[in-house]
mmCIF file of C-alpha atoms in Angstrom:
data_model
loop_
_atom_site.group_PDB
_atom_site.id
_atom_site.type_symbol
_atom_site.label_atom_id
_atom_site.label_comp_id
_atom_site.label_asym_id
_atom_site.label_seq_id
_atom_site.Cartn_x
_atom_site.Cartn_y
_atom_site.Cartn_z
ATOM 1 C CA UNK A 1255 3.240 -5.210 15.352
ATOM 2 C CA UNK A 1256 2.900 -2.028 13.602
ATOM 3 C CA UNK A 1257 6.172 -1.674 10.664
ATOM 4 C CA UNK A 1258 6.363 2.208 11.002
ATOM 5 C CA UNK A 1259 4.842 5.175 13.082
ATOM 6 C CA UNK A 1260 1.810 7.029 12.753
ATOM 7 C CA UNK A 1261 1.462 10.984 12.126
ATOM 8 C CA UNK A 1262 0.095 13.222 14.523
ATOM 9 C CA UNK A 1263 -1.607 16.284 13.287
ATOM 10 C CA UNK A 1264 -2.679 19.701 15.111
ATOM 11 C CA UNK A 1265 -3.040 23.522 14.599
ATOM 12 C CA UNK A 1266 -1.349 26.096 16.348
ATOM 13 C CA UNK A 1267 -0.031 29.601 15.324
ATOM 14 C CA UNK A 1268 -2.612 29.681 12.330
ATOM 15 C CA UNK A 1269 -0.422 26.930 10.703
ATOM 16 C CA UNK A 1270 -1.251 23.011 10.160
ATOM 17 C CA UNK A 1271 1.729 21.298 11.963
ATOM 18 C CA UNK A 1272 2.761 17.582 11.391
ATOM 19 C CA UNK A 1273 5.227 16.069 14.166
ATOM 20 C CA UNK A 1274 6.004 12.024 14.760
ATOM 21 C CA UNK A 1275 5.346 12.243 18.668
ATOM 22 C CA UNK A 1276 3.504 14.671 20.987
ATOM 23 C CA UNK A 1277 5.449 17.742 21.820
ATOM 24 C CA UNK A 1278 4.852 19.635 24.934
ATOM 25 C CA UNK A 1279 5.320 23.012 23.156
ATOM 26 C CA UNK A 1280 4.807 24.185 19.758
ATOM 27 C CA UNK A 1281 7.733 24.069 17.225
ATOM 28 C CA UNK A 1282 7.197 27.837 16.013
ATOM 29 C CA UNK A 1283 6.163 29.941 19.155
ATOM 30 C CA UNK A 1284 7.187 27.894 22.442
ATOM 31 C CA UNK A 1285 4.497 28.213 24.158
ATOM 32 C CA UNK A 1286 2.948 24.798 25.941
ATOM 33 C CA UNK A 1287 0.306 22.876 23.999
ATOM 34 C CA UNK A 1288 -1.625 20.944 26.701
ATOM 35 C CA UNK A 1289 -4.744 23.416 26.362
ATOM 36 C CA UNK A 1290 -3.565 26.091 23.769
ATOM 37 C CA UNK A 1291 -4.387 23.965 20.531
ATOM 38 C CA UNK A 1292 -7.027 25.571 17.634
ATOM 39 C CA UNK A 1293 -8.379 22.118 17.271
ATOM 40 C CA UNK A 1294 -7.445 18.564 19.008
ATOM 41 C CA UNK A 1295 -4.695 16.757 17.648
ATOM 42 C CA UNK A 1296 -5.251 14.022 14.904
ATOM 43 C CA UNK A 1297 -3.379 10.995 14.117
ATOM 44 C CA UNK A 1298 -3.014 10.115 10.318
ATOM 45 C CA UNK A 1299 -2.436 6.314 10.345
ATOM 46 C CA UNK A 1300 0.476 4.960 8.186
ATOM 47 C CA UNK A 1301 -0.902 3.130 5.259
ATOM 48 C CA UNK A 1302 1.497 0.405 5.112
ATOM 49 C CA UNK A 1303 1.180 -2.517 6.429
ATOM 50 C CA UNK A 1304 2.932 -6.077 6.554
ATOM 51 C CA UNK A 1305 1.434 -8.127 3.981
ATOM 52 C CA UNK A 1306 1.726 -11.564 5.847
ATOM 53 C CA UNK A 1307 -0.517 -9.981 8.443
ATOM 54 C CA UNK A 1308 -3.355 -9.651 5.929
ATOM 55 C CA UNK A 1309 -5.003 -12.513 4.705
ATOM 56 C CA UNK A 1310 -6.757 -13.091 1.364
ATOM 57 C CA UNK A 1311 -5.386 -10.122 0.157
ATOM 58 C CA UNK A 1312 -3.939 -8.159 -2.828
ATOM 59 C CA UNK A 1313 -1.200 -6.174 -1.688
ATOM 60 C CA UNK A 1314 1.514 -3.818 -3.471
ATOM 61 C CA UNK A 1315 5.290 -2.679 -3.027
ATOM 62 C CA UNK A 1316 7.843 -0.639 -5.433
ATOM 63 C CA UNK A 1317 9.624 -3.283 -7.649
ATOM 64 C CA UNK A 1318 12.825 -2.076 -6.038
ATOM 65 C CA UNK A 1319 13.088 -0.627 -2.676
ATOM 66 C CA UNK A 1320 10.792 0.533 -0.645
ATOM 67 C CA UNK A 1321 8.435 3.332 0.000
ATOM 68 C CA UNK A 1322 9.274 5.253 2.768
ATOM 69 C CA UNK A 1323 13.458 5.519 2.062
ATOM 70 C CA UNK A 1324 13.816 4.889 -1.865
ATOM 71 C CA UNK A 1325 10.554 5.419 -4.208
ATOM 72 C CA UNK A 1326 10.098 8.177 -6.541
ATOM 73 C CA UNK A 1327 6.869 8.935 -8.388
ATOM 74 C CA UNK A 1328 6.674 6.892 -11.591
ATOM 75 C CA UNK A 1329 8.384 4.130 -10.894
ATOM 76 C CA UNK A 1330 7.458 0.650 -11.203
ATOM 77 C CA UNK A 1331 4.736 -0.682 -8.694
ATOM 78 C CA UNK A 1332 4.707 -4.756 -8.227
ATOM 79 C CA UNK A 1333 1.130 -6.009 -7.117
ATOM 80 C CA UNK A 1334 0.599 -9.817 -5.614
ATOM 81 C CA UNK A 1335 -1.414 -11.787 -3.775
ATOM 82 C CA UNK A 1336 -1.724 -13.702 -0.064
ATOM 83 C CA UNK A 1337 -3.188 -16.275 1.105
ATOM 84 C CA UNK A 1338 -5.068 -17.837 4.427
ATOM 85 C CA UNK A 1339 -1.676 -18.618 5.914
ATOM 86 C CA UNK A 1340 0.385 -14.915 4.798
ATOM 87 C CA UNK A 1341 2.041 -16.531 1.999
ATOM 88 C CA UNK A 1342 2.819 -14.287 -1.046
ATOM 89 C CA UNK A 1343 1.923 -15.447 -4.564
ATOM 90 C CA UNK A 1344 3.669 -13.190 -7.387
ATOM 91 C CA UNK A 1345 4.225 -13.185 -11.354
ATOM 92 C CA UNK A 1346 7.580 -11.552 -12.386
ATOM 93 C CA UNK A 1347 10.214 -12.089 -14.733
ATOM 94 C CA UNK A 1348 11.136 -15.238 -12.508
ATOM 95 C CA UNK A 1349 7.591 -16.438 -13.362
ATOM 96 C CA UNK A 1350 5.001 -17.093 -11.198
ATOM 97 C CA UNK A 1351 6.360 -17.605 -7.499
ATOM 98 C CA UNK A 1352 4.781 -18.332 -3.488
ATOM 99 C CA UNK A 1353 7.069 -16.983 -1.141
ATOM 100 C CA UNK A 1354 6.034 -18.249 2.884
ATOM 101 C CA UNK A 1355 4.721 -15.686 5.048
ATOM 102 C CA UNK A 1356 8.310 -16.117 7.521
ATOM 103 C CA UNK A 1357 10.363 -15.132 4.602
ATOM 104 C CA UNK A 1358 8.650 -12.115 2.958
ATOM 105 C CA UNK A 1359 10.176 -9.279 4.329
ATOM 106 C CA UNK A 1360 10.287 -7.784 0.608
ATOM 107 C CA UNK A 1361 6.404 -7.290 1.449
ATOM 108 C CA UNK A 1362 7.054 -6.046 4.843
ATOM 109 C CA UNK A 1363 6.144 -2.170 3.663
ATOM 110 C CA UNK A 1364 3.521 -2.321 1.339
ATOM 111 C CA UNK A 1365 -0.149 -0.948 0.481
ATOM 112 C CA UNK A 1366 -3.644 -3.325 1.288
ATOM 113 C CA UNK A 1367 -4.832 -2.487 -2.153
ATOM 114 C CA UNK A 1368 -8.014 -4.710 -0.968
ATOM 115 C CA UNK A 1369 -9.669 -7.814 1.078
ATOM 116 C CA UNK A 1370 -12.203 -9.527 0.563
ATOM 117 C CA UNK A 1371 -14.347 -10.466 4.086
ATOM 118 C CA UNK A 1372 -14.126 -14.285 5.822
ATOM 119 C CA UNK A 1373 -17.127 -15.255 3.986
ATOM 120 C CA UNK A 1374 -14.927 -15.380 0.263
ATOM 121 C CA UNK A 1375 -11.653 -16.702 2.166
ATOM 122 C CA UNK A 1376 -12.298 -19.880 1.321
ATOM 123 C CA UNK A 1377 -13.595 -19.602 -2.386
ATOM 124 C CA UNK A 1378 -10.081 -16.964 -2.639
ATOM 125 C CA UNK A 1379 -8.177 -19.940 -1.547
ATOM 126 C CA UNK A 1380 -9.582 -22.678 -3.960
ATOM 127 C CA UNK A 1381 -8.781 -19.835 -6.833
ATOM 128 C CA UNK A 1382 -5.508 -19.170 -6.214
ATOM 129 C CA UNK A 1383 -4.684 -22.764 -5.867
ATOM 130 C CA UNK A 1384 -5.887 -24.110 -8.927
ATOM 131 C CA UNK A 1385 -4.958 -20.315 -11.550
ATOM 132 C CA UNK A 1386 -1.506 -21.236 -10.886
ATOM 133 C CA UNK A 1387 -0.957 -22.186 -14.844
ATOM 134 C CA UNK A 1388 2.508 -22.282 -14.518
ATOM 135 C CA UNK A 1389 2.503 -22.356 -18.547
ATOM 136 C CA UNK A 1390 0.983 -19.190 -18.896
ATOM 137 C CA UNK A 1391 2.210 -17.515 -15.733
ATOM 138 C CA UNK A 1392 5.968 -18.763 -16.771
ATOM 139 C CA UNK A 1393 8.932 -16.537 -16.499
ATOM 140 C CA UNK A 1394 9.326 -17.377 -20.919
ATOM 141 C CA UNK A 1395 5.672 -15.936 -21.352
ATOM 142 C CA UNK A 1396 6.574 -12.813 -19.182
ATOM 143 C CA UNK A 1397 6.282 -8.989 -20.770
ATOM 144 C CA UNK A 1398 6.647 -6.344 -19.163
ATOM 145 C CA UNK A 1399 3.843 -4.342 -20.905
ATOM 146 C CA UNK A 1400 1.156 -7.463 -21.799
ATOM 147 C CA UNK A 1401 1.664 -10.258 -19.843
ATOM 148 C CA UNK A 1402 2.742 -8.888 -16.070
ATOM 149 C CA UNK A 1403 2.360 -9.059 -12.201
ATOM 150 C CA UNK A 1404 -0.951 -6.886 -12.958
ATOM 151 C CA UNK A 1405 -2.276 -9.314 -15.301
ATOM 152 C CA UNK A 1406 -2.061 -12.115 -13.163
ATOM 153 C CA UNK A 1407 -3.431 -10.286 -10.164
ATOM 154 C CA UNK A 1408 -6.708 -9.413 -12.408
ATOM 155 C CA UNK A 1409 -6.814 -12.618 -14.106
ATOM 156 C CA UNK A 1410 -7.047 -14.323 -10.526
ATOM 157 C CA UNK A 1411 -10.032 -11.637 -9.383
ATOM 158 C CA UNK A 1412 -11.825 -12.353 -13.017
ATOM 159 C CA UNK A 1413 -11.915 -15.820 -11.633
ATOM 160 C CA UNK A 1414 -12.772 -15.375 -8.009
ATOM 161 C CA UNK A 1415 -15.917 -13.667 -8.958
ATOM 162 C CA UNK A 1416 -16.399 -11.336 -6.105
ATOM 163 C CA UNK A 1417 -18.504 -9.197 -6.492
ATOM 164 C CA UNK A 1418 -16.979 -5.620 -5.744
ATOM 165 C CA UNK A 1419 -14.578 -6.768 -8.272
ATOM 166 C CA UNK A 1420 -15.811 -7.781 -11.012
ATOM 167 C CA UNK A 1421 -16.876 -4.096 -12.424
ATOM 168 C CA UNK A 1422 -13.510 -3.550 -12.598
ATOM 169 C CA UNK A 1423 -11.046 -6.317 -13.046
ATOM 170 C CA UNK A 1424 -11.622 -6.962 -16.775
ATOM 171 C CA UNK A 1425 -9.943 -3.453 -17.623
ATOM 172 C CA UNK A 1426 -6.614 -2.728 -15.698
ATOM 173 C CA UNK A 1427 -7.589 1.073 -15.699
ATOM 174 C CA UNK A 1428 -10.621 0.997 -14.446
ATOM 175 C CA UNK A 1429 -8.895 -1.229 -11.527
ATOM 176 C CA UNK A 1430 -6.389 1.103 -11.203
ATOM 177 C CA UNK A 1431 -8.508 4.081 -10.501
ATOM 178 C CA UNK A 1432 -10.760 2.413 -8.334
ATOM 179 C CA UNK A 1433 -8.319 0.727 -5.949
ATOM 180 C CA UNK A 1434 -4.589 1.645 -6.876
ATOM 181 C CA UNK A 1435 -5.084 5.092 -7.549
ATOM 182 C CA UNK A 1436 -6.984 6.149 -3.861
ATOM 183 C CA UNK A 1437 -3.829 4.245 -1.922
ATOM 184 C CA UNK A 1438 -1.089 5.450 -3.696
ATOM 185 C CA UNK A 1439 -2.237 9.575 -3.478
ATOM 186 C CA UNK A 1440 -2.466 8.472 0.067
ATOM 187 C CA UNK A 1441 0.745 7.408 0.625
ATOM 188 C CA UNK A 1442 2.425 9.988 -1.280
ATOM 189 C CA UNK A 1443 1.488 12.842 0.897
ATOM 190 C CA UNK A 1444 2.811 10.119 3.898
ATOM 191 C CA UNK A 1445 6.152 9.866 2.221
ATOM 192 C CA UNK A 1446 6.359 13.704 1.523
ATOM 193 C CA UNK A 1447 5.674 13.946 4.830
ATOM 194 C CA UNK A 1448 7.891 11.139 6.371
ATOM 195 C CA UNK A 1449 10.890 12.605 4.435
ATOM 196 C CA UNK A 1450 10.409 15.979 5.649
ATOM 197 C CA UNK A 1451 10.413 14.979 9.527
ATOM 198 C CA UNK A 1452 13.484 12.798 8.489
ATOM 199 C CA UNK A 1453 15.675 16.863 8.364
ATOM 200 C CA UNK A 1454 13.293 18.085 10.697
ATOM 201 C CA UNK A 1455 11.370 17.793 13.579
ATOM 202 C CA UNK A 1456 8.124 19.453 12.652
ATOM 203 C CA UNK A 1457 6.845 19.746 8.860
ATOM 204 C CA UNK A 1458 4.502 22.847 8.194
ATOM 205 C CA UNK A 1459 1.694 21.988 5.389
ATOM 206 C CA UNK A 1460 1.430 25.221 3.499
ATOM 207 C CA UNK A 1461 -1.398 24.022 1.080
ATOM 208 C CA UNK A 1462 -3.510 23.938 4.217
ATOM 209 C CA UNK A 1463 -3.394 27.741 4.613
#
């Protein structure tokens, strides 16, 4: 079951028009839509997604709130991993923790940073179960800056091997721009647009013109 709603996207009156749910007329001249449209509607999916749903998985969240209602650009992204079953495994200033896949709603509305295909599920799963230093991964070795939910997350993909990975997972920045950076523009224009249709009913994109 889908968290949140998709966008639905047309033209009409020269303008690009975003809207929740068909309308039958358009927002800015009235007149009906069923055949008066410049091009057929599209539907931008949302891109987030509950993260017990997705399997073998690194997924990511704000580190307080959520996207949709609270986060503001530049704030603090947390980044984890699942397993077969949906559970969450997570380094934070608690240390390193599993959470089951029935009580994660904190990863309920969050971003598939990536997956790796049924072939790798089972070498994913032997990883994670045996990286779990709980000495290194403690919450008395955590820093913010050196020694965080990121390096844990890259540390684990060093060791899985896979191969789409491995260019980047030895240098957080190159990781980020590769696989962070692509979802996150992507759900900013969401949330810009999500907000917009919270005060209104229609949201105009003027960089479209």
């Amino acid at each position: 079951m889908r968290m949140e709603r998709d966008l639905i996207c047309f033209r009409h009156c020269g303008e690009t028009i975003f809207v929740y749910q068909t309308l039958s007329s358009c927002p800015l001249c009235g007149d009906p839509l069923s055949s008066d449209l410049d091009d057929s509607p599209l539907t931008l999916p949302c891109p987030f997604i509950r993260a017990s749903q997705h399997p073998c998985a690194i997924v990511l969240r704000p580190s307080r709130g959520d996207f949709l209602s609270s986060f503001q650009n530049q704030e603090n992204l947390h980044i984890a991993l699942t397993s077969l079953s949906g559970d969450i495994t997570e380094y934070d200033t608690e240390g390193l923790v599993t959470t089951s896949a029935k009580d994660s709603d904190d990863w309920n509305q969050c971003l598939l940073v990536a997956q790796v295909p049924e072939g790798w599920y089972d070498r994913w799963e032997e990883v994670l179960a045996t990286c779990s230093d709980r000495c290194r991964w403690s919450k008395d070795t955590y820093h913010e800056a050196s020694n965080n939910c990121y390096s844990f997350v890259l540390s684990f993909l060093v060791k899985l091997g896979y191969e789409e990975f491995s260019p980047f997972c030895h240098d957080k920045f190159l990781f980020s721009e590769q696989y962070i950076v692509p979802k996150t523009q992507n759900a900013a224009k969401f949330i810009t647009i999500h907000r917009k249709l919270q005060s209104f009913g229609y949201w105009i994109d003027e960089q479209q013109q």
